[in-house]
Coordinates of C-alpha atoms in Angstrom, one line a residue:
M1 CA -8.6 13.3 35.1
G2 CA -9.0 10.0 36.1
T3 CA -6.2 8.0 35.9
P4 CA -3.5 9.9 35.3
I5 CA -1.1 9.6 32.4
S6 CA 1.9 9.8 34.5
N7 CA 3.4 10.8 37.8
W8 CA 5.0 13.8 36.9
S9 CA 5.8 15.5 33.4
V10 CA 8.0 18.4 32.7
V11 CA 7.8 20.3 29.3
D12 CA 10.1 22.9 27.4
L13 CA 7.7 25.8 25.2
D14 CA 8.2 27.2 22.0
L15 CA 5.8 29.7 21.2
S16 CA 5.4 32.1 18.2
S17 CA 1.8 33.7 16.6
K18 CA 1.6 30.6 14.6
K19 CA 1.8 27.5 16.6
M20 CA 3.0 26.6 20.1
N21 CA 5.0 23.6 20.3
F22 CA 6.4 21.7 23.3
N23 CA 8.9 18.9 24.2
G24 CA 9.7 17.2 28.0
I25 CA 9.3 14.2 29.7
A26 CA 6.7 12.2 31.3
V27 CA 7.6 10.0 35.0
S28 CA 5.9 7.0 35.9
N29 CA 6.9 5.2 39.2
T30 CA 7.3 1.3 38.4
D31 CA 4.4 0.5 40.4
S32 CA 2.2 2.8 39.8
E33 CA -1.0 2.8 37.7
N34 CA -0.3 5.3 34.9
I35 CA -1.4 4.7 31.4
L36 CA 1.9 5.0 30.4
E37 CA 3.0 2.3 31.8
I38 CA 1.0 -0.1 29.6
F39 CA 3.6 0.8 27.2
K40 CA 6.2 -0.5 29.6
N41 CA 9.0 -2.2 27.4
I42 CA 6.8 -2.1 24.1
Q43 CA 8.9 -1.4 20.3
H44 CA 6.6 1.5 19.1
Q45 CA 5.9 1.8 15.9
K46 CA 5.1 4.0 13.1
N47 CA 1.4 5.3 13.9
E48 CA -0.4 5.3 10.2
L49 CA -4.2 5.9 11.7
Q50 CA -4.4 9.5 10.3
N51 CA -4.4 7.9 6.8
I52 CA -8.0 6.5 7.6
V53 CA -9.1 9.4 9.8
P54 CA -11.9 11.4 7.9
I55 CA -11.6 15.4 7.7
S56 CA -14.7 15.7 9.6
A57 CA -13.7 13.6 12.3
N58 CA -13.5 15.6 15.9
G59 CA -9.9 13.7 16.4
F60 CA -8.5 10.4 17.1
Y61 CA -5.7 8.7 19.2
S62 CA -3.6 5.8 18.5
F63 CA -0.8 3.3 20.8
T64 CA 1.9 1.2 18.4
Y65 CA 3.3 -1.8 19.2
K66 CA 5.7 -4.5 17.5
D67 CA 3.9 -7.8 19.7
F68 CA 0.2 -7.4 21.1
K69 CA 1.3 -10.3 23.7
N70 CA 3.5 -7.5 25.6
V71 CA 0.5 -4.8 25.4
D72 CA -1.9 -7.6 26.7
A73 CA 0.6 -8.7 29.7
N74 CA 1.0 -4.9 30.4
L75 CA -2.8 -4.2 30.2
N76 CA -3.6 -7.5 32.4
K77 CA -1.3 -5.7 34.9
F78 CA -2.9 -2.3 35.2
K79 CA -6.7 -3.8 34.8
K80 CA -5.5 -6.6 38.0
D81 CA -6.6 -8.9 35.4
S82 CA -6.0 -12.7 33.8
L83 CA -7.7 -12.8 30.6
I84 CA -5.7 -15.0 28.4
L85 CA -4.7 -13.8 24.7
N86 CA -5.5 -17.0 22.7
N87 CA -2.5 -17.5 19.7
N88 CA -4.9 -17.7 17.0
N89 CA -6.6 -13.8 18.5
L90 CA -7.0 -11.2 15.8
L91 CA -4.9 -8.9 17.7
N92 CA -2.0 -11.0 17.8
F93 CA -2.0 -9.8 13.6
T94 CA -2.0 -6.1 14.6
K95 CA 0.7 -3.3 15.0
E96 CA -1.3 0.1 15.8
A97 CA -4.9 0.5 17.7
G98 CA -7.0 2.8 18.3
L99 CA -10.3 5.3 18.0
I100 CA -11.9 7.9 15.4
Y101 CA -14.2 10.2 17.1
L102 CA -16.8 11.3 14.6
K103 CA -19.9 14.1 15.3
E104 CA -22.0 11.5 16.5
D105 CA -20.0 8.6 16.6
F106 CA -16.9 6.9 17.0
A107 CA -15.1 4.0 15.2
I108 CA -12.5 1.5 16.7
V109 CA -9.1 1.0 14.0
L110 CA -6.6 -2.0 14.0
N111 CA -3.9 -1.4 11.5
T112 CA -3.2 -5.2 10.2
T113 CA 0.3 -6.8 9.6
D114 CA -1.4 -8.6 6.7
A115 CA -5.2 -8.4 6.5
Q116 CA -5.3 -11.8 4.9
L117 CA -4.4 -13.6 7.9
A118 CA -6.4 -11.4 10.4
K119 CA -9.6 -12.2 8.3
E120 CA -9.1 -15.9 9.2
T121 CA -9.4 -15.1 12.7
L122 CA -12.7 -13.5 12.4
P123 CA -15.7 -16.0 13.6
S124 CA -17.1 -17.8 10.7
S125 CA -20.5 -16.9 11.8
D126 CA -19.9 -12.9 10.6
A127 CA -22.3 -12.3 7.9
L128 CA -22.1 -9.8 4.9
A129 CA -24.6 -7.2 5.3
T130 CA -23.7 -5.2 2.5
D131 CA -21.0 -4.2 -0.2
Y132 CA -20.4 -0.6 -0.1
R133 CA -18.5 1.4 -2.8
G134 CA -16.3 -2.4 -3.6
V135 CA -15.6 -3.1 0.4
S136 CA -17.6 -5.7 2.3
I137 CA -19.2 -4.7 5.5
Y138 CA -20.0 -7.4 8.3
S139 CA -22.2 -8.2 11.0
I140 CA -20.6 -8.7 14.3
S141 CA -21.6 -12.3 15.6
E142 CA -19.4 -11.7 18.5
N143 CA -16.6 -9.6 19.9
T144 CA -15.1 -10.8 22.9
Y145 CA -11.4 -10.6 21.2
L146 CA -12.2 -7.1 21.4
K147 CA -11.9 -7.0 25.1
F148 CA -8.5 -7.3 25.4
L149 CA -7.9 -3.7 24.6
E150 CA -9.7 -2.3 27.3
P151 CA -9.9 0.3 29.0
L152 CA -8.0 1.9 26.1
I153 CA -10.3 1.1 23.4
P154 CA -14.2 0.1 24.5
S155 CA -15.5 -2.4 22.6
E156 CA -19.4 -2.8 23.8
G157 CA -22.0 -1.5 21.0
V158 CA -20.2 -2.2 18.0
T159 CA -22.1 -4.0 15.4
K160 CA -20.2 -4.0 12.1
Y161 CA -16.3 -4.1 10.8
A162 CA -14.9 -3.2 7.4
F163 CA -11.2 -4.4 6.2
I164 CA -10.1 -0.7 4.3
E165 CA -7.2 -2.3 3.3
N166 CA -5.2 -2.9 5.9
F167 CA -7.2 -0.9 8.4
L168 CA -9.8 -3.1 9.8
V169 CA -12.7 -0.5 11.2
Y170 CA -15.3 -1.4 13.6
S171 CA -18.6 1.0 14.3
K172 CA -21.8 1.1 15.7
N173 CA -23.8 2.0 12.5
Q174 CA -23.2 1.0 8.8
E175 CA -23.3 4.7 8.1
T176 CA -20.0 5.8 10.0
L177 CA -18.3 2.7 8.4
E178 CA -19.8 3.9 5.1
L179 CA -18.5 7.6 5.9
I180 CA -15.0 6.5 6.6
I181 CA -15.0 4.0 3.3
S182 CA -15.6 7.5 1.1
N183 CA -13.7 9.7 2.8
Y184 CA -10.7 7.5 2.5
Q185 CA -11.5 6.8 -1.0
N186 CA -12.0 10.5 -1.9
N187 CA -8.3 11.4 -0.2
T188 CA -10.3 13.1 2.2
T189 CA -8.4 12.1 5.6
Y190 CA -6.5 14.2 8.2
S191 CA -3.1 12.8 6.4
K192 CA -4.1 14.7 2.9
Q193 CA -4.5 18.0 4.9
E194 CA -2.4 20.8 4.7
S195 CA -2.8 22.0 8.3
F196 CA -2.4 18.6 10.1
L197 CA 1.2 17.9 7.8
A198 CA 2.2 20.9 9.1
L199 CA 1.2 19.7 12.8
Q200 CA 3.1 16.6 11.8
A201 CA 6.0 18.3 11.0
D202 CA 6.6 18.8 14.6
L203 CA 6.1 15.3 15.9
A204 CA 8.3 12.3 16.0
E205 CA 7.1 9.7 13.2
S206 CA 6.4 6.7 15.4
S207 CA 5.1 7.3 19.1
S208 CA 3.6 4.7 21.7
L209 CA 0.7 6.7 22.3
L210 CA -0.7 10.1 19.9
I211 CA -3.4 12.0 20.5
V212 CA -5.1 14.2 18.1
S213 CA -7.9 17.0 18.6
A214 CA -9.9 19.4 17.0
P215 CA -11.4 22.1 19.0
N216 CA -15.0 20.7 18.8
L217 CA -14.0 17.5 20.8
R218 CA -13.3 19.1 23.7
K219 CA -17.3 20.8 23.5
D220 CA -18.2 17.1 23.7
K221 CA -18.8 15.2 26.9
N222 CA -19.6 12.2 25.9
Y223 CA -15.8 11.4 25.0
K224 CA -14.4 9.8 28.3
F225 CA -12.1 7.7 27.3
L226 CA -8.2 7.4 29.1
P227 CA -6.6 8.9 26.1
I228 CA -8.8 11.8 25.4
Q229 CA -8.5 13.1 28.6
I230 CA -5.1 14.5 28.2
T231 CA -6.3 16.6 25.0
N232 CA -9.5 17.2 26.8
A233 CA -7.6 18.6 30.0
L234 CA -5.1 21.0 27.6
S235 CA -7.6 22.3 25.5
E236 CA -9.4 24.0 28.7
Y237 CA -6.2 26.7 28.6
L238 CA -6.4 26.9 24.6
A239 CA -8.6 29.4 22.7
S240 CA -10.9 27.9 20.0
D241 CA -8.2 29.8 17.1
Y242 CA -6.5 26.4 16.6
N243 CA -7.0 23.7 13.9
F244 CA -5.5 21.1 15.7
L245 CA -4.0 20.1 19.2
A246 CA -1.5 17.0 19.2
I247 CA 0.6 15.6 22.0
Q248 CA 2.4 11.9 21.9
Y249 CA 4.2 10.0 24.0
V250 CA 7.2 7.8 23.2
K251 CA 8.4 5.4 26.1
S252 CA 11.7 4.9 26.5
D253 CA 13.6 3.0 29.6
G254 CA 12.0 4.7 32.9
F255 CA 10.5 7.8 31.4
S256 CA 8.6 9.1 27.9
H257 CA 9.3 11.8 25.6
I258 CA 6.7 13.7 25.0
H259 CA 6.1 16.1 22.2
G260 CA 3.1 18.2 21.3
S261 CA 1.7 21.2 19.0
V262 CA -0.7 23.5 18.6
T263 CA -1.3 25.0 14.8
K264 CA -3.5 27.9 14.9
V265 CA -6.3 28.7 12.3
G266 CA -5.0 30.5 9.0
S267 CA -1.3 29.7 10.5
E268 CA -0.3 28.0 7.2
K269 CA -0.9 28.8 3.5
S270 CA -3.3 26.1 3.5
E271 CA -4.8 24.2 0.6
D272 CA -6.4 21.6 2.8
I273 CA -9.7 19.5 1.3
Q274 CA -12.7 20.6 2.6
E275 CA -15.6 18.3 3.3
T276 CA -17.2 16.4 0.9
V277 CA -21.3 15.3 1.2
T278 CA -22.0 11.8 -0.9
I279 CA -25.9 11.5 -1.6
S280 CA -27.6 8.8 -2.9
L281 CA -30.3 10.2 -5.2
P282 CA -33.8 9.4 -5.6
G283 CA -35.0 7.8 -8.7
S284 CA -33.5 6.2 -11.8
I285 CA -30.7 8.5 -13.2
S286 CA -31.4 9.3 -17.0
G287 CA -28.0 10.7 -18.2
E288 CA -25.2 12.8 -15.9
P289 CA -26.4 15.3 -13.3
F290 CA -25.8 19.0 -13.6
L291 CA -24.0 20.8 -10.7
F292 CA -26.3 24.2 -10.9
S293 CA -24.9 27.3 -9.5
I294 CA -28.1 28.5 -8.3
S295 CA -26.3 31.6 -6.8
N296 CA -22.8 32.6 -5.8
K297 CA -23.4 30.6 -2.1
T298 CA -26.0 28.1 -3.1
N299 CA -26.0 25.1 -5.4
A300 CA -28.1 22.1 -6.3
I301 CA -27.6 18.8 -8.3
V302 CA -30.4 18.7 -11.1
Y303 CA -30.8 15.6 -13.1
Q304 CA -33.3 13.6 -15.1
D305 CA -34.7 10.3 -14.1
I306 CA -35.8 7.1 -16.6
N307 CA -39.9 8.4 -16.5
N308 CA -38.6 12.0 -17.3
V309 CA -39.1 13.7 -14.3
L310 CA -36.8 16.3 -13.7
Y311 CA -35.3 16.7 -10.1
A312 CA -33.8 19.4 -7.6
V313 CA -31.6 18.3 -5.1
S314 CA -30.1 20.1 -2.3
N315 CA -25.9 19.4 -1.5
Q316 CA -27.9 17.7 1.5
G317 CA -29.6 15.6 -0.3
K318 CA -33.0 17.0 0.3
T319 CA -35.2 16.9 -2.4
L320 CA -35.8 20.5 -3.4
W321 CA -38.7 20.3 -6.3
K322 CA -39.5 17.7 -9.3
K323 CA -41.1 18.4 -12.8
Q324 CA -42.7 16.1 -15.0
L325 CA -41.2 16.5 -18.7
E326 CA -42.7 15.1 -21.8
S327 CA -39.5 13.6 -22.9
K328 CA -36.0 13.0 -22.9
I329 CA -33.6 16.0 -22.0
L330 CA -31.3 16.7 -25.3
G331 CA -28.0 17.0 -23.9
E332 CA -26.8 18.4 -21.3
L333 CA -28.7 21.4 -18.8
Q334 CA -27.0 24.9 -19.0
Q335 CA -27.6 27.7 -16.2
I336 CA -27.6 31.2 -17.6
D337 CA -28.7 34.6 -16.3
I338 CA -32.0 35.4 -18.1
N339 CA -32.6 38.3 -15.8
K340 CA -29.0 39.9 -15.1
N341 CA -29.3 39.9 -11.3
G342 CA -27.5 36.9 -10.5
N343 CA -30.3 34.7 -9.7
R344 CA -29.9 31.9 -11.9
Q345 CA -31.8 29.8 -14.6
L346 CA -31.7 26.3 -16.2
A347 CA -32.3 25.9 -19.6
F348 CA -32.7 23.0 -22.4
A349 CA -34.7 21.5 -25.0
T350 CA -36.8 18.3 -24.9
L351 CA -38.0 16.5 -28.1
N352 CA -41.2 19.2 -28.4
N353 CA -40.4 22.2 -26.3
F354 CA -37.5 24.5 -24.8
F355 CA -37.4 25.4 -21.1
V356 CA -36.4 28.0 -19.2
I357 CA -36.7 27.5 -15.5
D358 CA -36.1 28.9 -12.4
A359 CA -34.2 28.0 -8.9
K360 CA -37.2 27.0 -7.8
G361 CA -38.3 25.0 -10.4
K362 CA -41.2 27.6 -12.1
E363 CA -41.3 28.2 -15.6
T364 CA -39.8 31.3 -16.6
R365 CA -41.9 34.3 -18.3
G366 CA -42.3 33.2 -22.1
F367 CA -41.5 29.5 -21.6
P368 CA -41.6 27.1 -23.0
L369 CA -41.6 27.5 -26.1
K370 CA -43.4 24.5 -27.8
F371 CA -42.8 23.2 -31.2
N372 CA -44.6 20.8 -33.5
D373 CA -42.3 19.7 -35.7
L374 CA -39.4 17.4 -33.4
I375 CA -35.6 19.1 -32.1
T376 CA -33.0 17.3 -33.0
Q377 CA -30.0 18.7 -31.4
P378 CA -29.5 19.5 -27.6
L379 CA -30.2 23.4 -27.1
A380 CA -27.3 26.1 -28.2
I381 CA -26.7 28.9 -26.4
F382 CA -24.7 32.0 -27.5
D383 CA -23.5 34.6 -25.0
Y384 CA -21.8 37.2 -27.8
D385 CA -20.4 39.3 -25.7
N386 CA -20.5 38.0 -22.3
N387 CA -23.0 40.4 -20.8
S388 CA -26.1 37.6 -21.0
N389 CA -27.9 39.4 -24.0
Y390 CA -28.6 35.2 -24.8
R391 CA -29.2 33.9 -28.2
F392 CA -30.9 30.5 -27.9
V393 CA -30.5 28.2 -31.3
I394 CA -33.1 25.3 -32.1
T395 CA -32.3 22.9 -34.2
Q396 CA -34.3 21.2 -36.4
K397 CA -33.7 18.7 -39.0
N398 CA -31.7 21.0 -41.5
K399 CA -33.4 24.0 -39.9
L400 CA -32.2 26.6 -37.3
L401 CA -34.1 28.7 -35.2
M402 CA -33.2 31.9 -33.2
Y403 CA -34.6 33.2 -30.1
D404 CA -33.9 35.4 -27.8
A405 CA -33.8 36.3 -23.9
K406 CA -37.7 36.9 -24.1
G407 CA -38.4 34.4 -26.2
N408 CA -38.9 36.0 -29.3
S409 CA -37.4 35.2 -32.9
V410 CA -34.7 37.0 -34.2
N411 CA -35.1 38.5 -37.1
G412 CA -31.5 39.1 -38.1
F413 CA -30.4 35.6 -38.5
N414 CA -30.6 34.8 -41.9
F415 CA -29.1 31.0 -42.4
K416 CA -31.1 29.7 -45.5
G417 CA -30.5 26.1 -44.3
A418 CA -28.5 23.3 -44.8
T419 CA -28.6 20.5 -47.6
S420 CA -28.8 17.7 -45.2
E421 CA -29.3 17.1 -41.5
I422 CA -27.5 18.9 -39.1
I423 CA -25.2 16.4 -36.8
Q424 CA -24.3 18.4 -33.9
P425 CA -25.6 21.7 -32.0
P426 CA -24.2 24.7 -33.7
K427 CA -21.7 26.1 -31.6
H428 CA -20.1 30.0 -31.1
I429 CA -16.6 30.5 -31.0
R430 CA -14.4 33.5 -31.0
I431 CA -11.5 34.1 -32.9
K432 CA -9.7 37.6 -32.6
N433 CA -12.9 39.7 -31.8
K434 CA -14.3 37.9 -34.6
D435 CA -17.6 35.9 -33.8
Y436 CA -17.9 32.8 -35.8
I437 CA -21.1 29.9 -35.4
V438 CA -19.7 26.8 -36.2
V439 CA -22.3 23.9 -37.9
P440 CA -21.6 20.5 -39.4
E441 CA -23.7 18.6 -41.7
Q442 CA -24.1 15.5 -42.8
N443 CA -23.1 15.6 -46.0
R444 CA -19.7 16.4 -44.8
K445 CA -20.0 20.0 -44.8
L446 CA -19.0 22.3 -42.3
H447 CA -20.3 25.9 -42.2
I448 CA -18.8 29.0 -40.1
L449 CA -21.1 31.3 -40.3
S450 CA -21.6 35.0 -39.1
R451 CA -23.7 36.2 -36.3
Q452 CA -26.1 37.0 -39.1
G453 CA -26.3 33.4 -40.2
K454 CA -24.6 34.0 -43.4
E455 CA -21.2 32.3 -45.0
R456 CA -18.3 34.1 -43.2
I457 CA -15.4 31.4 -43.9
K458 CA -15.9 29.4 -47.0
V459 CA -14.5 25.8 -45.8
K460 CA -12.6 24.1 -48.7
G461 CA -12.9 20.7 -48.4
K462 CA -15.4 18.0 -47.4
I463 CA -14.7 16.4 -43.6
E464 CA -15.5 13.0 -42.5
F465 CA -16.8 14.0 -39.3
S466 CA -16.3 12.5 -35.8
E467 CA -18.2 12.8 -32.9
S468 CA -15.9 15.2 -31.4
A469 CA -17.2 19.1 -31.2
W470 CA -15.5 21.8 -32.9
Y471 CA -13.1 24.2 -30.4
E472 CA -10.7 27.4 -30.5
N473 CA -7.2 26.6 -30.1
S474 CA -4.4 29.0 -31.0
N475 CA -6.7 31.0 -33.5
S476 CA -7.9 27.9 -35.3
F477 CA -11.0 25.7 -35.1
V478 CA -10.2 22.1 -34.1
S479 CA -11.6 18.8 -33.7
L480 CA -11.0 15.5 -34.6
A481 CA -12.1 13.4 -37.8
E482 CA -13.3 9.7 -38.2
D483 CA -9.9 8.5 -38.6
S484 CA -8.7 10.3 -35.3
T485 CA -6.7 12.4 -36.9
L486 CA -6.7 15.9 -35.5
L487 CA -8.2 18.8 -37.9
K488 CA -7.2 22.0 -38.0
I489 CA -9.1 24.8 -40.0
D490 CA -7.4 28.2 -40.0
S491 CA -9.4 31.7 -41.0
N492 CA -9.0 30.9 -44.8
G493 CA -10.8 28.0 -45.1
K494 CA -7.9 25.8 -45.2
I495 CA -8.0 22.5 -44.3
S496 CA -4.8 20.8 -42.1
K497 CA -4.8 17.2 -40.8
E498 CA -2.1 16.0 -38.4
Q499 CA -1.7 12.6 -36.8
V500 CA -1.4 12.0 -33.7
K501 CA 1.2 9.9 -32.0
G502 CA -0.6 6.9 -30.4
S503 CA -4.1 8.5 -31.8
N504 CA -5.7 5.2 -30.7
G505 CA -9.4 6.0 -29.5
L506 CA -8.3 9.4 -30.0
K507 CA -10.5 11.9 -27.7
I508 CA -10.2 16.1 -27.6
T509 CA -11.5 19.0 -25.6
A510 CA -9.6 22.2 -26.3
N511 CA -9.9 26.3 -25.9
E512 CA -8.1 28.8 -27.0
N513 CA -4.8 28.1 -24.8
V514 CA -5.2 24.7 -23.9
L515 CA -5.4 21.6 -26.1
V516 CA -6.1 18.4 -24.6
L517 CA -5.9 15.2 -26.2
L518 CA -6.3 11.4 -25.0
S519 CA -4.7 8.4 -26.5
D520 CA -5.4 5.2 -24.3
N521 CA -3.5 6.0 -21.3
I522 CA -1.3 8.9 -22.6
L523 CA -2.9 12.2 -22.0
K524 CA -1.5 15.5 -23.6
I525 CA -2.1 18.8 -22.6
N526 CA -0.8 21.3 -25.0
N527 CA 2.8 19.7 -25.0
K528 CA 3.5 18.0 -21.6
E529 CA 2.3 14.5 -21.8
I530 CA 1.2 12.7 -18.9
Q531 CA 1.4 8.5 -18.7
L532 CA -1.8 7.3 -16.6
D533 CA -1.8 4.1 -14.9
F534 CA -3.6 1.7 -18.0
G535 CA -7.3 1.8 -17.8
L536 CA -10.9 2.4 -19.3
Y537 CA -11.2 6.8 -19.7
T538 CA -13.7 9.1 -20.2
T539 CA -13.3 12.1 -22.8
P540 CA -11.8 14.3 -21.2
S541 CA -14.0 18.0 -20.1
L542 CA -12.3 21.4 -19.7
Y543 CA -13.2 24.0 -17.3
K544 CA -12.3 27.6 -17.2
F545 CA -12.5 29.8 -14.2
E546 CA -10.7 33.3 -13.7
G547 CA -8.1 32.7 -16.6
K548 CA -7.5 29.2 -15.3
S549 CA -8.2 26.3 -17.2
Y550 CA -8.8 22.9 -15.5
I551 CA -9.2 19.5 -16.8
S552 CA -11.2 16.4 -15.4
I553 CA -10.5 12.8 -16.7
A554 CA -12.0 9.8 -15.2
D555 CA -10.7 6.1 -14.7
T556 CA -14.3 4.2 -14.8
Q557 CA -12.5 0.6 -14.4
A558 CA -10.7 1.7 -10.9
K559 CA -13.2 4.6 -10.3
K560 CA -10.5 7.1 -9.7
V561 CA -11.2 10.6 -11.1
Y562 CA -8.3 13.2 -11.8
L563 CA -8.2 16.9 -11.9
F564 CA -5.2 18.4 -13.4
N565 CA -4.2 22.3 -14.2
E566 CA -3.6 23.8 -17.7
N567 CA 0.5 23.2 -17.1
G568 CA -0.8 19.4 -16.7
E569 CA -0.5 19.1 -13.1
L570 CA -2.6 16.8 -10.9
L571 CA -4.3 19.4 -8.0
P572 CA -3.6 17.9 -4.4
N573 CA -5.7 15.1 -2.8
F574 CA -6.3 13.7 -6.8
P575 CA -7.0 11.4 -8.2
T576 CA -10.1 10.8 -6.2
Y577 CA -12.7 8.1 -5.9
G578 CA -15.6 8.8 -8.6
I579 CA -16.6 7.2 -11.9
G580 CA -16.4 10.4 -13.6
V581 CA -17.1 14.5 -13.0
S582 CA -20.1 16.1 -14.1
G583 CA -19.3 19.6 -13.6
I584 CA -17.5 22.1 -11.7
I585 CA -17.6 26.0 -10.2
I586 CA -15.9 27.9 -8.5
T587 CA -17.5 29.3 -5.3
T588 CA -15.8 32.3 -4.6
K589 CA -13.7 35.0 -6.4
G590 CA -9.9 33.6 -6.6
G591 CA -11.3 30.7 -3.9
S592 CA -12.2 27.2 -3.7
G593 CA -14.0 25.0 -5.8
T594 CA -16.9 22.4 -5.9
A595 CA -16.8 19.2 -7.9
L596 CA -19.5 17.1 -8.8
I597 CA -18.5 13.7 -9.2
L598 CA -20.4 10.7 -10.2
G599 CA -20.2 7.2 -8.5
E600 CA -21.8 3.8 -8.8
G601 CA -25.7 3.7 -9.7
N602 CA -27.3 6.6 -7.7
E603 CA -24.6 8.2 -5.9
V604 CA -22.8 11.3 -6.3
I605 CA -20.0 13.1 -4.5
L606 CA -20.0 16.9 -4.0
Y607 CA -16.2 17.6 -3.0
N608 CA -14.4 20.5 -2.7
F609 CA -11.1 21.4 -3.5

């Protein structure tokens, strides 16, 4: 096993079906060449490296110290070297150092005591390579100062570095730094993972040396650095059904305390976040990308560029297909199952066409429908009984045209037309098993129609419409007026207005059981008020799966995305990095969800929760 950790050690095992804990001591002779002798007379600190380790990493190790000069003296003795540590060496402004093992690379991490003082010690010849998500990445001009960490940490080959708050991260590849930056900003790190937190509960908060290994680490023979050999040797005696193996050493007078733990897969009820995928989409995006659930197991990202080309991209960033359209898509893309077989299609309208396109980018039989007169509102889709017997509604100024799933005109829909232009796409709302179609006009008239297009509720009065859509909530039709008052219309057509507290810039979304209002930084979900940090917030979006509602909102200024449940509780590991949420789907029954989060420029992130 190369240089041993100690001369001898002994541990007590605590075995259970869920995990294995062990505690003991390790002893080294004072004149021995053991790793633990490097930490002799070193005051250990709190381990914090797990806060920056991506969840996709195969493991990491970290050692801590109060004063690096003492570590340097011990390392010189260990290496039989006489390197002189300059007072202005970067390492004097650190308290922890370690290595992160990724699938095809590794990263060196230094935990600084003062990031600004640490920056001032770096060579002025280090050039800015790029900026990624607001973090500067630099090219290394020389890295001799890192050689003081050898043999615990190798310095050969690293070419780039970045400060991520107090952490200084080095790597051979810029892509590795971008991966670490994105996972840190997305909250997808070891320290946010339930299975790691369960492991950490059985360890000391601070230690001289902490080594954490996932099962994949022992499979890679490239990891030959001294500390990781310890967990690799231990893991040879374990089956592969474990989440993490951790061992830590706390150096004391004449010996070291050993604490270790092994957690098995499925041993804890887990809310672990899943690995995210960050993709830079080709082309210049026009409008928001759409998360297309092709089937229960397959998703794609679909979007239109500024040249009206429609793209479908896999969750690995591969272009699946693209299609030239004659104009910009009106509103949002929508997905349907027109054949009722689980294979879904995209439906949307452009200025002169109504398209239904399958998962391969091919036009579905009977489509597109072409129109001489301009389509003036986004496509409306009604699924009255949730049985995929779709009705598609095209708006042309003051007229509504309804079609069935074969593209045939529906003769039973007899709306005679509005007297002024229709200003929103018609919307289907069901209240107490009755179907209503809501159609607002430019002349302040609101139609509430039956399935046949006849007046079902006569609205008593004119309405100063805002851009907010209409929703069902608590057996009423709700929206916002132009003056930001909350509008409610009952089944008799009576309009009531409610002045909402702090209604500056009020925004709304709702469903039958949940009413969401946002004013400045106050988010109200039903009766629960949530005070957010001051920022610039998007309109809340509401998603419903298996009877549960989820509310998303983004602060475009701070680049944070929030996801709440219907009780106003923030979901684990949120907020995460992003400037908006473009879609959420639940991938399995009762299982995990996937959110399509918008980054800056052409960047999107698939975030599993």
